Amino acid sequence: MTQPPLRQVVVIGAGLMGTSVALALGRAGVEVYLEDADPAHLRVAVSLGAGGPMPPDAELQPDLVIVGVPPSALGPVIAAALARFPQATVTDLGSVKAAALADATRHAPALLDRYVGSHPMAGSEQSGPLAARAELFDGRPWAVTPHPGSRPEAVEVVESLVAACGAFAVRMTPADHDEAVALVSHLPQVASSVVAGMLTTAAEGHLVLAGQGLRDVTRIAAGDPDLWTQILLANAEPVARLLHEAADNLHQVALTLEKLEPGSPSVEELRASIERGGTGVRRLPGKHGARPEEFASVPVILPDRPGELARLFADVGAAGVNIEDVRIDHSPGAPAGLVQLAVHQDVVPALLEALAQHGWDVHG
Ligand SMILES: NC(=O)c1ccc[n+]([C@@H]2O[C@H](COP(=O)([O-])OP(=O)(O)OC[C@H]3O[C@@H](n4cnc5c(N)ncnc54)[C@H](O)[C@@H]3O)[C@@H](O)[C@H]2O)c1
């Protein structure tokens, strides 16, 4: 289906997400106006080129109003936007959909046919407009969550937004969305916070040994505690259910370890619980929803010198190879890092040849 082009958009809440969406829409040629309760955030977002400050409402005719405020403020701001802009579709970027819908329904039950919730599955542990990036949504899934009363044209407008930001739309009900994010986002957040919290009492001498694995598991624990408290409160029941399941699984592993003896069935039980994790990871889709096994990982040693990463990317680009994903592993104290380039399987031979020609050390 071809989506209607967006002409003019208003973004209310110019923080990390709102400003990123505004930058992405500006990149796509859409006229964007910004509003924020915090004048400093608005100033920063405007100075980044994300859009203009709001003229009087009467001078605007937005196709779409995007609400990018914290979860606890969503309902009243969505309702006010529906009333202020009677011709516009209204969406929000909130991380939990059923609570936002219920709250908006309480505040503006008669206007809800122009509201369609949405949730870009991209973000950062940082907040505020300074952390915003136009390319945040490129190739990422973006949930679009109409309710039974949403107008079909309004759903199409929100799917236009998703396409204009370079993401792909995944349509689902608000309740189904909340079940899904409890597993793919909220459970990992709590697990990361719990593991990282245990570092607060670790001996300094033990932390020196920390490597990439610990950094991978704890990166998202640095997220904004206020935002995460609001998100978890809004999706408490599905998350609590999964946490009980995770706690049972952890308890089971602890019991297995306590009765572990070489050659006993408990060794096989332990192995099976680790193997189950590997099976789960292999089920995760890759970029654009592709199966991850379509990509190969090419590990390249990167000297710890300014400009080396740019030189590597330029050499890969000159070889006509598209980098689908990239990961950098740092070795603390070492004069080099390891860059894992994810590329399509069929370009690996050409890439290896080009890297060798340019003197890159391909690992393994
Ligand atoms: N941070 C993420 O990774 C992420 C990812 C997906 C979705 N989200 C959702 O996006 C929304 C925004 O999150 P964020 O990370 O951009 O937060 P943020 O703190 O960076 O930005 C929120 C902005 O809203 C403004 N604001 C607050 N109340 C307002 C009001 N009543 N009217 C106008 N402006 C108001 C704040 O001043 C701030 O600039 C949240 O609902 C969050 O659940 C966040």
Coordinates of C-alpha atoms and ligand atoms in Angstrom, one line a residue:
M1 CA 0.0 0.0 0.0
T2 CA 1.4 3.5 -0.8
Q3 CA 1.2 5.8 2.2
P4 CA 0.1 9.4 2.0
P5 CA 3.1 11.8 1.9
L6 CA 3.5 13.9 5.0
R7 CA 3.6 17.6 4.5
Q8 CA 3.6 19.3 7.9
V9 CA 4.1 17.7 11.3
V10 CA 4.1 19.0 14.9
V11 CA 6.3 17.3 17.5
I12 CA 5.3 17.8 21.2
G13 CA 8.1 16.8 23.5
A14 CA 11.5 17.6 21.9
G15 CA 13.6 15.2 23.9
L16 CA 15.7 12.3 22.7
M17 CA 12.9 10.6 20.8
G18 CA 10.9 13.6 19.6
T19 CA 14.0 15.4 18.3
S20 CA 15.3 12.2 16.6
V21 CA 11.9 11.8 14.8
A22 CA 11.9 15.5 13.9
L23 CA 15.5 15.2 12.4
A24 CA 14.5 12.1 10.5
L25 CA 11.4 13.8 9.1
G26 CA 13.4 17.0 8.2
R27 CA 15.8 14.6 6.3
A28 CA 12.8 13.3 4.4
G29 CA 11.7 16.9 3.4
V30 CA 8.8 17.2 5.9
E31 CA 8.1 20.6 7.5
V32 CA 8.4 20.2 11.3
Y33 CA 7.4 22.4 14.2
L34 CA 8.5 21.7 17.8
E35 CA 7.0 22.3 21.3
D36 CA 8.4 21.3 24.7
A37 CA 7.5 22.2 28.3
D38 CA 11.2 22.9 28.9
P39 CA 12.4 26.0 27.0
A40 CA 16.0 24.8 27.1
H41 CA 15.2 21.5 25.4
L42 CA 13.2 23.4 22.7
R43 CA 16.1 25.8 22.1
V44 CA 18.6 22.9 21.7
A45 CA 16.3 21.0 19.4
V46 CA 15.7 24.0 17.2
S47 CA 19.4 24.8 17.1
L48 CA 20.1 21.2 16.0
G49 CA 17.9 21.9 12.9
A50 CA 15.1 19.6 14.1
G51 CA 12.4 22.1 13.2
G52 CA 11.0 25.5 13.9
P53 CA 9.4 26.7 17.2
M54 CA 5.5 26.6 17.1
P55 CA 3.7 29.5 15.4
P56 CA 0.2 30.1 16.8
D57 CA -2.0 27.0 16.3
A58 CA -4.3 28.8 13.9
E59 CA -1.4 29.2 11.4
L60 CA -0.8 25.4 11.4
Q61 CA -2.4 22.6 9.5
P62 CA -0.4 19.5 10.5
D63 CA -1.2 16.1 8.9
L64 CA 0.2 14.6 12.0
V65 CA 1.0 15.5 15.7
I66 CA 3.6 13.3 17.4
V67 CA 3.7 13.2 21.2
G68 CA 7.1 12.4 22.5
V69 CA 6.6 13.1 26.2
P70 CA 7.4 10.8 29.2
P71 CA 4.8 8.0 29.8
S72 CA 3.1 9.6 32.8
A73 CA 2.2 12.7 30.7
L74 CA 1.0 10.9 27.5
G75 CA -2.8 10.8 28.1
P76 CA -3.4 14.5 28.7
V77 CA -1.0 15.6 26.0
I78 CA -2.5 13.3 23.4
A79 CA -6.0 14.4 24.4
A80 CA -5.0 18.1 24.2
A81 CA -3.4 17.6 20.8
L82 CA -6.6 15.9 19.4
A83 CA -8.6 19.0 20.6
R84 CA -6.0 21.6 19.4
F85 CA -5.6 20.2 15.9
P86 CA -9.0 18.9 14.8
Q87 CA -7.9 17.8 11.3
A88 CA -4.7 16.0 12.4
T89 CA -3.9 12.4 13.1
V90 CA -2.2 12.1 16.5
T91 CA 0.3 9.5 17.5
D92 CA 2.7 9.0 20.4
L93 CA 6.1 7.4 20.8
G94 CA 5.4 5.9 24.3
S95 CA 7.0 2.5 25.2
V96 CA 3.7 1.1 26.6
K97 CA 0.6 1.2 24.5
A98 CA -2.5 0.0 26.5
A99 CA -1.9 2.4 29.3
A100 CA -1.4 5.4 27.0
L101 CA -4.6 4.4 25.1
A102 CA -6.6 4.1 28.4
D103 CA -5.3 7.4 29.6
A104 CA -6.1 9.2 26.4
T105 CA -9.6 7.6 26.3
R106 CA -10.2 9.0 29.8
H107 CA -9.2 12.5 28.7
A108 CA -10.8 12.7 25.2
P109 CA -13.2 9.8 24.5
A110 CA -15.0 11.5 21.6
L111 CA -11.9 12.4 19.6
L112 CA -10.1 9.1 19.7
D113 CA -10.7 8.0 16.1
R114 CA -7.8 10.2 15.0
Y115 CA -5.4 8.6 17.5
V116 CA -3.2 5.7 16.6
G117 CA -0.4 4.7 19.1
S118 CA 3.1 3.8 17.9
H119 CA 6.4 2.8 19.4
P120 CA 9.7 3.0 17.6
M121 CA 11.9 0.1 18.6
A122 CA 15.1 2.2 18.8
G123 CA 16.4 4.5 21.4
S124 CA 19.3 5.1 23.8
E125 CA 20.1 5.0 27.5
Q126 CA 20.6 8.8 27.1
S127 CA 17.9 11.4 27.2
G128 CA 17.2 14.9 26.0
P129 CA 17.6 16.5 22.5
L130 CA 21.4 16.6 22.5
A131 CA 21.5 12.8 22.2
A132 CA 19.1 12.8 19.2
R133 CA 20.1 11.4 15.8
A134 CA 18.3 11.4 12.5
E135 CA 19.4 7.9 11.6
L136 CA 18.2 6.4 14.9
F137 CA 15.3 4.6 13.2
D138 CA 17.0 3.4 10.0
G139 CA 16.1 -0.2 9.3
R140 CA 14.4 -0.6 12.8
P141 CA 11.0 -2.0 13.6
W142 CA 8.3 0.5 14.7
A143 CA 5.1 -0.8 16.2
V144 CA 1.9 0.8 15.0
T145 CA -1.0 0.0 17.4
P146 CA -4.4 1.1 16.2
H147 CA -7.4 0.6 18.5
P148 CA -10.7 -0.7 17.2
G149 CA -12.0 2.9 16.7
S150 CA -9.0 4.2 14.8
R151 CA -9.8 5.5 11.3
P152 CA -8.0 3.5 8.6
E153 CA -6.7 6.8 7.1
A154 CA -5.1 7.7 10.4
V155 CA -3.3 4.3 10.5
E156 CA -1.9 5.1 7.1
V157 CA -0.7 8.5 8.1
V158 CA 1.2 6.9 11.0
E159 CA 2.7 4.3 8.7
S160 CA 3.8 7.1 6.5
L161 CA 5.7 8.5 9.5
V162 CA 7.4 5.2 10.0
A163 CA 8.5 5.0 6.4
A164 CA 9.7 8.6 6.3
C165 CA 11.9 7.9 9.3
G166 CA 13.5 4.9 7.5
A167 CA 11.9 2.3 9.8
F168 CA 9.5 -0.6 9.0
A169 CA 6.0 -0.7 10.5
V170 CA 4.8 -3.7 12.5
R171 CA 1.0 -3.4 13.1
M172 CA -0.3 -5.0 16.3
T173 CA -2.9 -4.4 19.0
P174 CA -1.9 -2.4 22.0
A175 CA -2.2 -5.4 24.3
D176 CA -0.2 -7.7 22.1
H177 CA 2.5 -4.9 21.8
D178 CA 2.7 -4.7 25.6
E179 CA 3.2 -8.5 25.9
A180 CA 5.9 -8.4 23.3
V181 CA 7.9 -5.5 24.8
A182 CA 7.6 -7.0 28.3
L183 CA 9.8 -9.8 26.9
V184 CA 12.0 -8.1 24.4
S185 CA 12.6 -4.8 26.2
H186 CA 11.4 -4.6 29.8
L187 CA 12.6 -8.0 31.1
P188 CA 16.2 -7.4 29.7
Q189 CA 16.1 -3.9 31.3
V190 CA 15.3 -5.3 34.8
A191 CA 17.8 -8.2 34.3
S192 CA 20.5 -5.7 33.3
S193 CA 19.8 -3.4 36.2
V194 CA 19.9 -6.3 38.7
V195 CA 23.3 -7.6 37.3
A196 CA 24.8 -4.1 37.1
G197 CA 23.4 -3.3 40.6
M198 CA 25.5 -6.2 42.0
L199 CA 28.6 -4.4 40.7
T200 CA 28.1 -1.6 43.3
T201 CA 29.4 -3.9 46.1
A202 CA 32.1 -5.7 44.0
A203 CA 35.7 -5.4 45.0
E204 CA 37.7 -2.9 42.8
G205 CA 40.2 -5.7 42.1
H206 CA 37.5 -7.9 40.6
L207 CA 36.1 -5.1 38.4
V208 CA 39.5 -4.8 36.7
L209 CA 38.8 -8.1 35.0
A210 CA 35.5 -6.8 33.4
G211 CA 35.4 -7.5 29.7
Q212 CA 33.0 -7.0 26.8
G213 CA 30.5 -9.7 28.0
L214 CA 29.8 -7.8 31.2
R215 CA 29.6 -4.5 29.3
D216 CA 27.1 -6.0 26.8
V217 CA 24.9 -7.3 29.6
T218 CA 24.9 -4.1 31.6
R219 CA 25.0 -1.3 28.9
I220 CA 21.2 -0.6 29.2
A221 CA 21.3 -0.5 33.0
A222 CA 22.6 3.1 32.6
G223 CA 19.1 4.2 31.3
D224 CA 17.2 7.0 32.9
P225 CA 15.7 5.7 36.2
D226 CA 12.7 8.1 36.1
L227 CA 11.7 7.0 32.6
W228 CA 12.2 3.3 33.3
T229 CA 10.1 3.5 36.5
Q230 CA 7.3 5.0 34.5
I231 CA 7.6 2.4 31.8
L232 CA 7.6 -0.5 34.2
L233 CA 4.7 0.9 36.2
A234 CA 2.7 1.2 33.0
N235 CA 3.4 -2.5 32.0
A236 CA 3.7 -4.0 35.5
E237 CA 1.6 -7.1 35.2
P238 CA 3.2 -8.7 32.0
V239 CA 6.7 -7.8 33.3
A240 CA 6.1 -9.2 36.8
R241 CA 4.9 -12.5 35.2
L242 CA 8.1 -12.8 33.1
L243 CA 10.2 -11.9 36.1
H244 CA 8.7 -14.7 38.1
E245 CA 9.5 -17.1 35.3
A246 CA 13.1 -15.8 35.0
A247 CA 13.5 -16.1 38.8
D248 CA 12.2 -19.7 38.7
N249 CA 14.7 -20.5 35.9
L250 CA 17.6 -18.9 37.9
H251 CA 16.6 -20.8 41.0
Q252 CA 16.6 -24.0 39.0
V253 CA 20.2 -23.3 37.8
A254 CA 21.3 -22.6 41.3
L255 CA 19.8 -25.9 42.6
T256 CA 21.5 -27.7 39.7
L257 CA 24.9 -26.2 40.6
E258 CA 24.5 -27.2 44.2
K259 CA 24.1 -30.8 43.3
L260 CA 26.7 -30.8 40.5
E261 CA 28.9 -33.8 40.4
P262 CA 31.1 -34.9 37.4
G263 CA 29.2 -37.5 35.4
S264 CA 25.8 -36.9 37.2
P265 CA 22.6 -36.0 35.3
S266 CA 22.9 -32.5 36.8
V267 CA 25.8 -31.7 34.4
E268 CA 23.6 -32.4 31.5
E269 CA 20.8 -30.2 33.0
L270 CA 23.3 -27.4 33.4
R271 CA 24.5 -27.8 29.8
A272 CA 20.8 -27.9 28.6
S273 CA 20.1 -24.6 30.3
I274 CA 23.0 -22.9 28.6
E275 CA 22.2 -24.5 25.3
R276 CA 18.6 -23.2 25.6
G277 CA 20.0 -19.7 25.7
G278 CA 21.9 -20.2 22.5
T279 CA 18.7 -21.5 20.8
G280 CA 16.8 -18.4 22.0
V281 CA 19.5 -16.0 20.6
R282 CA 19.4 -17.8 17.2
R283 CA 15.7 -17.0 17.0
L284 CA 16.3 -13.2 17.0
P285 CA 15.8 -11.6 13.6
G286 CA 18.6 -9.5 12.1
K287 CA 18.4 -6.1 10.3
H288 CA 15.0 -5.5 8.5
G289 CA 13.7 -8.6 10.1
A290 CA 16.2 -10.8 8.1
R291 CA 17.4 -14.1 9.7
P292 CA 20.8 -13.4 11.3
E293 CA 22.4 -16.4 9.6
E294 CA 22.1 -14.5 6.3
F295 CA 25.0 -12.3 7.6
A296 CA 28.6 -13.4 8.2
S297 CA 30.8 -11.7 10.8
V298 CA 34.2 -10.6 9.6
P299 CA 36.5 -9.7 12.5
V300 CA 39.1 -7.0 11.8
I301 CA 41.9 -5.8 14.1
L302 CA 41.7 -2.0 14.5
P303 CA 44.8 -0.2 15.7
D304 CA 44.0 2.3 18.5
R305 CA 44.8 5.4 16.4
P306 CA 42.6 8.4 15.4
G307 CA 40.9 7.9 12.0
E308 CA 41.4 4.1 11.7
L309 CA 37.7 3.2 11.9
A310 CA 36.9 5.8 9.2
R311 CA 39.7 4.3 7.0
L312 CA 38.3 0.8 7.5
F313 CA 34.8 1.9 6.6
A314 CA 36.1 3.7 3.5
D315 CA 38.0 0.6 2.3
V316 CA 35.0 -1.6 2.8
G317 CA 32.8 1.0 1.0
A318 CA 35.3 1.2 -1.9
A319 CA 35.1 -2.6 -2.2
G320 CA 31.3 -2.1 -2.9
V321 CA 30.4 -4.0 0.3
N322 CA 27.5 -2.8 2.5
I323 CA 28.1 -3.1 6.3
E324 CA 24.8 -4.5 7.7
D325 CA 25.9 -4.2 11.3
V326 CA 29.0 -3.4 13.3
R327 CA 30.3 -4.2 16.8
I328 CA 33.5 -3.0 18.4
D329 CA 35.2 -5.0 21.2
H330 CA 37.7 -3.1 23.2
S331 CA 40.5 -4.8 25.1
P332 CA 41.3 -2.6 28.1
G333 CA 45.0 -1.5 28.0
A334 CA 45.6 -3.1 24.6
P335 CA 46.7 -0.9 21.7
A336 CA 44.1 -2.3 19.3
G337 CA 40.4 -3.3 19.3
L338 CA 38.4 -5.9 17.4
V339 CA 35.7 -4.7 14.9
Q340 CA 33.1 -7.3 13.9
L341 CA 31.7 -6.4 10.5
A342 CA 28.4 -8.1 9.7
V343 CA 28.0 -8.5 5.9
H344 CA 26.0 -10.7 3.5
Q345 CA 27.6 -14.2 3.3
D346 CA 28.1 -13.9 -0.5
V347 CA 30.3 -10.8 -0.3
V348 CA 32.7 -12.3 2.2
P349 CA 35.4 -13.5 -0.3
A350 CA 35.5 -10.1 -2.1
L351 CA 35.7 -8.3 1.3
L352 CA 38.5 -10.5 2.6
E353 CA 40.5 -9.8 -0.6
A354 CA 39.9 -6.0 -0.4
L355 CA 40.9 -6.0 3.3
A356 CA 44.1 -7.9 2.6
Q357 CA 45.0 -5.5 -0.2
H358 CA 44.7 -2.6 2.2
G359 CA 46.8 -4.3 4.8
W360 CA 44.0 -5.0 7.4
D361 CA 44.6 -7.8 9.8
V362 CA 41.6 -10.1 9.6
H363 CA 41.3 -12.1 12.8
G364 CA 40.7 -15.8 12.9
Ligands
LIG1 N1 14.5 6.6 25.4 C1 14.2 5.5 24.7 O1 15.1 4.7 24.3 C2 12.8 5.4 24.1 C3 12.6 4.4 23.1 C4 11.3 4.3 22.6 C5 10.3 5.1 23.1 N2 10.5 6.0 24.1 C6 9.4 6.8 24.6 O2 9.5 8.1 24.1 C7 9.0 9.0 25.0 C8 10.0 10.1 25.2 O3 11.2 9.5 25.7 P1 12.6 10.3 25.6 O4 13.6 9.2 25.9 O5 12.7 11.1 24.4 O6 12.5 11.2 26.9 P2 13.3 12.7 27.1 O7 13.3 12.9 28.5 O8 14.5 12.7 26.3 O9 12.2 13.7 26.4 C9 10.9 13.9 26.9 C10 10.6 15.4 26.5 O10 9.3 15.7 26.8 C11 9.2 17.0 27.4 N3 8.0 17.1 28.2 C12 7.6 16.5 29.4 N4 6.4 16.8 29.7 C13 5.9 17.5 28.7 C14 4.6 18.1 28.4 N5 3.6 18.0 29.2 N6 4.5 18.9 27.3 C15 5.5 19.1 26.4 N7 6.7 18.5 26.6 C16 6.9 17.8 27.7 C17 10.5 17.1 28.3 O11 10.9 18.4 28.6 C18 11.5 16.4 27.4 O12 12.1 17.3 26.5 C19 8.6 8.3 26.2 O13 7.2 8.1 26.2 C20 9.3 6.9 26.1 O14 8.5 5.9 26.7 C21 11.8 6.1 24.6

